[in-house]
Coordinates of C-alpha atoms in Angstrom, one line a residue:
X1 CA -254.8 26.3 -32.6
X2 CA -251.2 25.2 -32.9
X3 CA -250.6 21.7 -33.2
X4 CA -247.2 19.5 -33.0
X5 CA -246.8 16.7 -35.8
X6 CA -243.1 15.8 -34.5
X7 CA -243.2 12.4 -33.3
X8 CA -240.9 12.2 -29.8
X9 CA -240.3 9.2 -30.0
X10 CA -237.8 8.8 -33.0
X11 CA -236.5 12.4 -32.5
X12 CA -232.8 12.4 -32.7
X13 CA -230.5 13.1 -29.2
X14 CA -230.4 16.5 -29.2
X15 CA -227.3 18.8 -28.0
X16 CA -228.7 21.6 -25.3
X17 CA -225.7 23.2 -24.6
X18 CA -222.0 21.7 -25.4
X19 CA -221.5 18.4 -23.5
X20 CA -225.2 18.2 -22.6
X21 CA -226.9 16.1 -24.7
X22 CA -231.2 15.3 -24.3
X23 CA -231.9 11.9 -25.8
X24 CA -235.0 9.4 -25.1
X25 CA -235.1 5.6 -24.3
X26 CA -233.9 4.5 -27.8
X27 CA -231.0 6.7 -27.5
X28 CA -229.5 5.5 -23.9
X29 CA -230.0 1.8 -25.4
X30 CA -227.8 2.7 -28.4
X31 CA -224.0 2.4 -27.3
X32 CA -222.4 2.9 -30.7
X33 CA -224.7 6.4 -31.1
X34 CA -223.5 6.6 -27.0
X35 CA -219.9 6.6 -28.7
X36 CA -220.6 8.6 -31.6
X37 CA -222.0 11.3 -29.2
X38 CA -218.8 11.0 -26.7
X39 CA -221.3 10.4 -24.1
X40 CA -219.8 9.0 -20.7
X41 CA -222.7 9.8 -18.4
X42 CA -226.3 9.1 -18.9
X43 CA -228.9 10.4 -16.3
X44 CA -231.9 8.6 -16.5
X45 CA -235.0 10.6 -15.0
X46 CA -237.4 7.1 -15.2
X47 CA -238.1 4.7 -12.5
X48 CA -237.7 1.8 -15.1
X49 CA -235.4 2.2 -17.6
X50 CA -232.2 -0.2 -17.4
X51 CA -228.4 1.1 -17.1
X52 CA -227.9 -0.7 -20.7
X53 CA -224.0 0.3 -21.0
X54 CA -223.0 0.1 -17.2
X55 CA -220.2 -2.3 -17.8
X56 CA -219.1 -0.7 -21.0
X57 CA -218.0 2.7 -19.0
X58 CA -220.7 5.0 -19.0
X59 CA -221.6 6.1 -16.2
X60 CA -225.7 6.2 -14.9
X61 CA -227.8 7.9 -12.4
X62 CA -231.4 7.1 -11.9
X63 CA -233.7 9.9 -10.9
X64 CA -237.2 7.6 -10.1
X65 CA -239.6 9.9 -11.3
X66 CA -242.9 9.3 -13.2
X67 CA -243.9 10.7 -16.3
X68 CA -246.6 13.0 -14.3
X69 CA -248.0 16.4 -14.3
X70 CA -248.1 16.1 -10.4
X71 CA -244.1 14.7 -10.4
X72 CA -242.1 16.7 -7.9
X73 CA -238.7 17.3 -10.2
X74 CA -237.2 19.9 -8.1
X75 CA -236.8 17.3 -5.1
X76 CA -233.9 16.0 -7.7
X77 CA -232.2 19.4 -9.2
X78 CA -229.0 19.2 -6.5
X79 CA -228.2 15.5 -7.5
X80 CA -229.4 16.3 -11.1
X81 CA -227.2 19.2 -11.4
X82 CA -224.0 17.4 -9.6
X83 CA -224.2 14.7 -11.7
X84 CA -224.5 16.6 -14.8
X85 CA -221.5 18.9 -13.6
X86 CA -219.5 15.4 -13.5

């Protein structure tokens, strides 16, 4: 049995690839780790969370999906993907 002590919640942002960066809730609110990161576009894939920075320059996109095994993602992969290429 393999088990997982990490704690997602307080994980740091973590860089995927250069220029793509995966962080959670706490991250997005953060503008001065935002600034740190040189993060200018924040895609939020929630149907909740606020656009905290909006009128600091960052730039948002809300995907509304749920946190769900029966969430449809793919429906949102062209918009995803064009607003990650951005």
């Amino acid at each position: 049995m393999i088990t997982c002590d990490a704690d997602i919640e307080n994980h740091p942002a973590s860089e995927l690839l250069p220029h793509l960066i995966l962080g959670n809730e706490r991250d997005a609110a953060d503008l001065e780790r935002l600034r740190t990161l040189r993060v200018s576009h924040v895609l939020n894939v929630t149907s909740h969370v606020p656009f905290h920075h909006e009128q600091r320059g960052i730039a948002y996109r809300r995907l509304p999906a749920s946190d769900s095994t029966e969430q449809n993602l793919r429906q949102y992969f062209d918009e995803a993907f064009s607003f990650i290429g951005e």
